[in-house]
PDB file of C-alpha atoms in Angstrom:
ATOM      1  CA  MET A  95     -48.249 -52.812  42.177  1.00 63.00           C
ATOM      2  CA  ARG A  96     -48.247 -49.631  39.921  1.00 72.00           C
ATOM      3  CA  SER A  97     -45.640 -47.989  42.222  1.00 75.00           C
ATOM      4  CA  TYR A  98     -43.445 -51.186  41.973  1.00 74.00           C
ATOM      5  CA  ILE A  99     -43.508 -51.027  38.121  1.00 81.00           C
ATOM      6  CA  LYS A 100     -42.846 -47.257  38.134  1.00 79.00           C
ATOM      7  CA  TRP A 101     -39.855 -47.688  40.412  1.00 80.00           C
ATOM      8  CA  SER A 102     -38.592 -50.642  38.393  1.00 79.00           C
ATOM      9  CA  ILE A 103     -38.699 -48.576  35.095  1.00 83.00           C
ATOM     10  CA  MET A 104     -36.892 -45.712  36.874  1.00 81.00           C
ATOM     11  CA  ILE A 105     -34.120 -47.943  38.281  1.00 83.00           C
ATOM     12  CA  LEU A 106     -33.596 -49.657  34.911  1.00 80.00           C
ATOM     13  CA  THR A 107     -33.550 -46.269  33.168  1.00 84.00           C
ATOM     14  CA  ILE A 108     -30.882 -45.159  35.578  1.00 84.00           C
ATOM     15  CA  ILE A 109     -28.861 -48.192  35.133  1.00 81.00           C
ATOM     16  CA  PHE A 110     -29.108 -47.932  31.462  1.00 74.00           C
ATOM     17  CA  ILE A 111     -28.005 -44.349  31.480  1.00 79.00           C
ATOM     18  CA  TYR A 112     -25.073 -45.310  33.713  1.00 69.00           C
ATOM     19  CA  CYS A 113     -23.958 -48.115  31.407  1.00 69.00           C
ATOM     20  CA  ILE A 114     -24.249 -45.935  28.330  1.00 67.00           C
ATOM     21  CA  SER A 115     -22.219 -43.231  30.076  1.00 64.00           C
ATOM     22  CA  PHE A 116     -19.612 -45.613  31.336  1.00 59.00           C
ATOM     23  CA  VAL A 117     -19.101 -47.258  27.905  1.00 58.00           C
ATOM     24  CA  GLY A 118     -19.028 -43.805  26.213  1.00 60.00           C
ATOM     25  CA  ILE A 119     -16.284 -42.441  28.598  1.00 53.00           C
ATOM     26  CA  LYS A 120     -14.330 -45.621  28.465  1.00 51.00           C
ATOM     27  CA  SER A 121     -14.210 -45.530  24.670  1.00 52.00           C
ATOM     28  CA  PHE A 122     -13.454 -41.827  24.607  1.00 48.00           C
ATOM     29  CA  LEU A 123     -10.462 -42.308  26.947  1.00 48.00           C
ATOM     30  CA  GLY A 124      -9.397 -45.658  25.491  1.00 47.00           C
ATOM     31  CA  LYS A 125      -6.017 -46.360  23.954  1.00 43.00           C
ATOM     32  CA  SER A 126      -7.093 -45.763  20.397  1.00 40.00           C
ATOM     33  CA  ARG A 127      -7.624 -42.013  21.204  1.00 38.00           C
ATOM     34  CA  LEU A 128      -4.260 -41.700  22.934  1.00 36.00           C
ATOM     35  CA  THR A 129      -2.246 -43.359  20.309  1.00 36.00           C
ATOM     36  CA  GLU A 130      -3.432 -40.893  17.664  1.00 37.00           C
ATOM     37  CA  VAL A 131      -1.566 -37.976  19.191  1.00 36.00           C
ATOM     38  CA  LYS A 132       1.503 -37.084  17.254  1.00 38.00           C
ATOM     39  CA  VAL A 133       4.086 -34.657  18.178  1.00 38.00           C
ATOM     40  CA  THR A 134       5.754 -32.661  15.470  1.00 41.00           C
ATOM     41  CA  PRO A 135       9.272 -31.210  16.007  1.00 42.00           C
ATOM     42  CA  LYS A 136       9.169 -27.471  16.538  1.00 43.00           C
ATOM     43  CA  VAL A 137      11.247 -24.958  18.386  1.00 42.00           C
ATOM     44  CA  GLU A 138      10.327 -25.368  22.061  1.00 44.00           C
ATOM     45  CA  LYS A 139      11.135 -22.831  24.780  1.00 43.00           C
ATOM     46  CA  GLN A 140      10.497 -23.179  28.436  1.00 41.00           C
ATOM     47  CA  VAL A 141      11.446 -20.467  31.016  1.00 38.00           C
ATOM     48  CA  ILE A 142      13.080 -22.292  33.893  1.00 39.00           C
ATOM     49  CA  ILE A 143      14.189 -19.503  36.253  1.00 39.00           C
ATOM     50  CA  ASN A 144      14.620 -15.762  36.311  1.00 42.00           C
ATOM     51  CA  LYS A 145      17.240 -14.108  38.363  1.00 44.00           C
ATOM     52  CA  GLU A 146      18.512 -10.526  38.745  1.00 44.00           C
ATOM     53  CA  ILE A 147      22.052  -9.277  38.386  1.00 46.00           C
ATOM     54  CA  ASP A 148      23.759  -5.974  38.769  1.00 46.00           C
ATOM     55  CA  ILE A 149      24.470  -4.586  35.329  1.00 46.00           C
ATOM     56  CA  GLN A 150      26.374  -1.588  36.569  1.00 46.00           C
ATOM     57  CA  ASP A 151      27.517  -1.251  40.230  1.00 45.00           C
ATOM     58  CA  LYS A 152      27.399   2.543  40.433  1.00 42.00           C
ATOM     59  CA  ASP A 153      23.858   2.881  38.980  1.00 42.00           C
ATOM     60  CA  LYS A 154      22.563  -0.490  40.643  1.00 42.00           C
ATOM     61  CA  ASP A 155      20.317  -0.998  37.580  1.00 45.00           C
ATOM     62  CA  LYS A 156      18.954  -4.433  37.494  1.00 46.00           C
ATOM     63  CA  ILE A 157      18.209  -6.640  34.598  1.00 47.00           C
ATOM     64  CA  THR A 158      16.352  -9.958  34.398  1.00 48.00           C
ATOM     65  CA  ILE A 159      18.255 -12.931  33.053  1.00 51.00           C
ATOM     66  CA  CYS A 160      16.183 -15.725  31.863  1.00 54.00           C
ATOM     67  CA  ALA A 161      17.583 -19.206  31.937  1.00 52.00           C
ATOM     68  CA  VAL A 162      15.872 -20.858  28.859  1.00 53.00           C
ATOM     69  CA  THR A 163      15.910 -24.438  27.624  1.00 52.00           C
ATOM     70  CA  TYR A 164      15.869 -24.576  23.854  1.00 50.00           C
ATOM     71  CA  ASN A 165      15.395 -27.365  21.331  1.00 53.00           C
ATOM     72  CA  LEU A 166      16.974 -25.782  18.459  1.00 51.00           C
ATOM     73  CA  LEU A 167      16.164 -26.693  14.977  1.00 61.00           C
ATOM     74  CA  GLU A 168      16.684 -23.548  12.835  1.00 82.00           C
ATOM     75  CA  GLU A 169      19.613 -21.196  12.104  1.00 88.00           C
ATOM     76  CA  HIS A 170      17.510 -18.234  13.103  1.00 87.00           C
ATOM     77  CA  ASP A 171      16.882 -19.733  16.629  1.00 87.00           C
ATOM     78  CA  VAL A 172      20.658 -20.337  17.129  1.00 90.00           C
ATOM     79  CA  TYR A 173      21.457 -16.579  16.092  1.00 93.00           C
ATOM     80  CA  ARG A 174      18.755 -15.342  18.453  1.00 91.00           C
ATOM     81  CA  LEU A 175      20.074 -17.378  21.425  1.00 91.00           C
ATOM     82  CA  ILE A 176      23.649 -16.374  20.881  1.00 93.00           C
ATOM     83  CA  HIS A 177      22.449 -12.725  20.643  1.00 93.00           C
ATOM     84  CA  GLU A 178      20.419 -12.952  23.906  1.00 91.00           C
ATOM     85  CA  MET A 179      23.425 -14.526  25.598  1.00 92.00           C
ATOM     86  CA  ALA A 180      25.703 -11.839  24.266  1.00 94.00           C
ATOM     87  CA  ASN A 181      23.401  -9.159  25.558  1.00 92.00           C
ATOM     88  CA  THR A 182      24.621 -10.083  29.074  1.00 91.00           C
ATOM     89  CA  ILE A 183      28.219  -9.157  28.410  1.00 93.00           C
ATOM     90  CA  VAL A 184      27.976  -6.005  26.322  1.00 93.00           C
ATOM     91  CA  VAL A 185      26.785  -2.406  26.660  1.00 92.00           C
ATOM     92  CA  ALA A 186      24.245  -1.373  23.987  1.00 89.00           C
ATOM     93  CA  ASP A 187      21.948   1.560  23.685  1.00 83.00           C
ATOM     94  CA  GLN A 188      18.947  -0.727  23.805  1.00 83.00           C
ATOM     95  CA  SER A 189      18.700  -4.459  24.766  1.00 79.00           C
ATOM     96  CA  ILE A 190      15.427  -6.326  25.328  1.00 80.00           C
ATOM     97  CA  ARG A 191      16.196  -9.972  26.159  1.00 84.00           C
ATOM     98  CA  TYR A 192      19.001 -11.469  28.245  1.00 87.00           C
ATOM     99  CA  VAL A 193      19.796 -15.268  28.572  1.00 88.00           C
ATOM    100  CA  ALA A 194      22.556 -16.308  30.953  1.00 90.00           C
ATOM    101  CA  ILE A 195      25.726 -17.708  29.384  1.00 92.00           C
ATOM    102  CA  GLU A 196      26.056 -21.236  30.844  1.00 91.00           C
ATOM    103  CA  ARG A 197      28.466 -23.985  29.833  1.00 91.00           C
ATOM    104  CA  ASP A 198      25.710 -26.483  28.957  1.00 89.00           C
ATOM    105  CA  ARG A 199      23.925 -23.983  26.842  1.00 90.00           C
ATOM    106  CA  VAL A 200      27.052 -23.075  24.974  1.00 93.00           C
ATOM    107  CA  GLU A 201      27.792 -26.746  24.412  1.00 91.00           C
ATOM    108  CA  LEU A 202      24.252 -27.254  23.071  1.00 88.00           C
ATOM    109  CA  LEU A 203      24.850 -24.417  20.588  1.00 91.00           C
ATOM    110  CA  ILE A 204      28.199 -25.810  19.564  1.00 93.00           C
ATOM    111  CA  THR A 205      26.420 -29.295  18.840  1.00 90.00           C
ATOM    112  CA  GLU A 206      23.722 -27.549  16.875  1.00 88.00           C
ATOM    113  CA  VAL A 207      26.220 -25.538  14.802  1.00 93.00           C
ATOM    114  CA  ASN A 208      28.372 -28.593  14.175  1.00 92.00           C
ATOM    115  CA  LYS A 209      25.336 -30.389  12.781  1.00 88.00           C
ATOM    116  CA  SER A 210      24.670 -27.560  10.387  1.00 89.00           C
ATOM    117  CA  ASN A 211      25.921 -26.767   6.939  1.00 90.00           C
ATOM    118  CA  TRP A 212      25.742 -22.870   7.332  1.00 91.00           C
ATOM    119  CA  GLY A 213      28.189 -20.704   5.508  1.00 93.00           C
ATOM    120  CA  ASP A 214      29.361 -19.079   8.848  1.00 94.00           C
ATOM    121  CA  LYS A 215      29.644 -22.315  10.811  1.00 94.00           C
ATOM    122  CA  ALA A 216      33.511 -21.802  11.397  1.00 96.00           C
ATOM    123  CA  LYS A 217      32.993 -18.186  12.694  1.00 97.00           C
ATOM    124  CA  LEU A 218      30.209 -19.262  15.049  1.00 96.00           C
ATOM    125  CA  LEU A 219      32.147 -22.212  16.432  1.00 97.00           C
ATOM    126  CA  GLU A 220      35.116 -20.009  17.023  1.00 97.00           C
ATOM    127  CA  ASN A 221      32.957 -17.564  18.961  1.00 97.00           C
ATOM    128  CA  LEU A 222      31.150 -20.293  20.899  1.00 97.00           C
ATOM    129  CA  ASN A 223      34.408 -22.062  21.714  1.00 97.00           C
ATOM    130  CA  ARG A 224      35.775 -18.831  23.215  1.00 97.00           C
ATOM    131  CA  TRP A 225      32.714 -18.696  25.418  1.00 96.00           C
ATOM    132  CA  LYS A 226      33.119 -22.231  26.391  1.00 96.00           C
ATOM    133  CA  ASN A 227      36.634 -21.330  27.644  1.00 96.00           C
ATOM    134  CA  ASN A 228      35.185 -18.237  29.532  1.00 95.00           C
ATOM    135  CA  ASP A 229      36.831 -15.939  27.036  1.00 96.00           C
ATOM    136  CA  PHE A 230      34.348 -13.065  26.534  1.00 95.00           C
ATOM    137  CA  SER A 231      36.991 -10.447  25.270  1.00 96.00           C
ATOM    138  CA  HIS A 232      35.387 -10.447  21.835  1.00 96.00           C
ATOM    139  CA  GLY A 233      31.966  -9.915  23.025  1.00 95.00           C
ATOM    140  CA  VAL A 234      31.193  -6.712  21.184  1.00 96.00           C
ATOM    141  CA  GLU A 235      32.151  -8.178  17.855  1.00 97.00           C
ATOM    142  CA  GLU A 236      30.333 -11.511  18.600  1.00 96.00           C
ATOM    143  CA  HIS A 237      27.235  -9.622  19.536  1.00 95.00           C
ATOM    144  CA  ASN A 238      27.218  -7.268  16.678  1.00 95.00           C
ATOM    145  CA  TYR A 239      27.817 -10.167  14.203  1.00 96.00           C
ATOM    146  CA  VAL A 240      24.741 -12.137  15.283  1.00 95.00           C
ATOM    147  CA  TRP A 241      22.750  -8.778  15.732  1.00 94.00           C
ATOM    148  CA  LYS A 242      23.373  -7.991  12.051  1.00 94.00           C
ATOM    149  CA  LYS A 243      22.416 -11.521  11.008  1.00 93.00           C
ATOM    150  CA  LEU A 244      19.093 -10.947  12.805  1.00 92.00           C
ATOM    151  CA  GLY A 245      18.603  -7.662  10.983  1.00 92.00           C
ATOM    152  CA  GLY A 246      19.651  -5.400  13.930  1.00 89.00           C
ATOM    153  CA  GLU A 247      18.725  -1.829  13.669  1.00 88.00           C
ATOM    154  CA  ILE A 248      18.612  -0.631  17.349  1.00 89.00           C
ATOM    155  CA  GLY A 249      20.836  -2.078  20.153  1.00 90.00           C
ATOM    156  CA  LYS A 250      24.263  -2.250  18.542  1.00 93.00           C
ATOM    157  CA  ALA A 251      26.990  -3.148  21.184  1.00 93.00           C
ATOM    158  CA  THR A 252      29.438  -0.398  21.943  1.00 93.00           C
ATOM    159  CA  ALA A 253      31.503  -1.896  24.737  1.00 94.00           C
ATOM    160  CA  LEU A 254      32.025  -4.876  26.994  1.00 93.00           C
ATOM    161  CA  LEU A 255      30.298  -4.635  30.388  1.00 88.00           C
ATOM    162  CA  LYS A 256      32.999  -4.234  33.187  1.00 79.00           C
TER     163      LYS A 256
END
């Protein structure tokens, strides 16, 4: 009989602990917890793919081009992305980051600049529309313009890549 009571108490205790655990986990993972999460808009970057290109045929130097998805909200981020894209078409004594110039990325920048009220909006749109039309002939000036806006000290463009 004692053994029967002992086993009954142990089984009831295990069932009680199980029920408490189940209710606790369910309330922890319930809807009320999940709906409290709020997302604040910030600049988001996500590296999608890296690829190598020849920067100069004779030296066979390789650089890494990052295809980056941006959700742009601030003027500084627009300048930075334009600068990183311009790095792919110019020769400079030092360049750190390269982002491929792609049509959808240029169109995204045009949209962002159009929404802005920046003083140099017209100049940025002029430069970006040239890129949209595959005209990179003013790349040195375009690079150095945004480079200066970003406080550039090292890495001034000196020529277009051939």
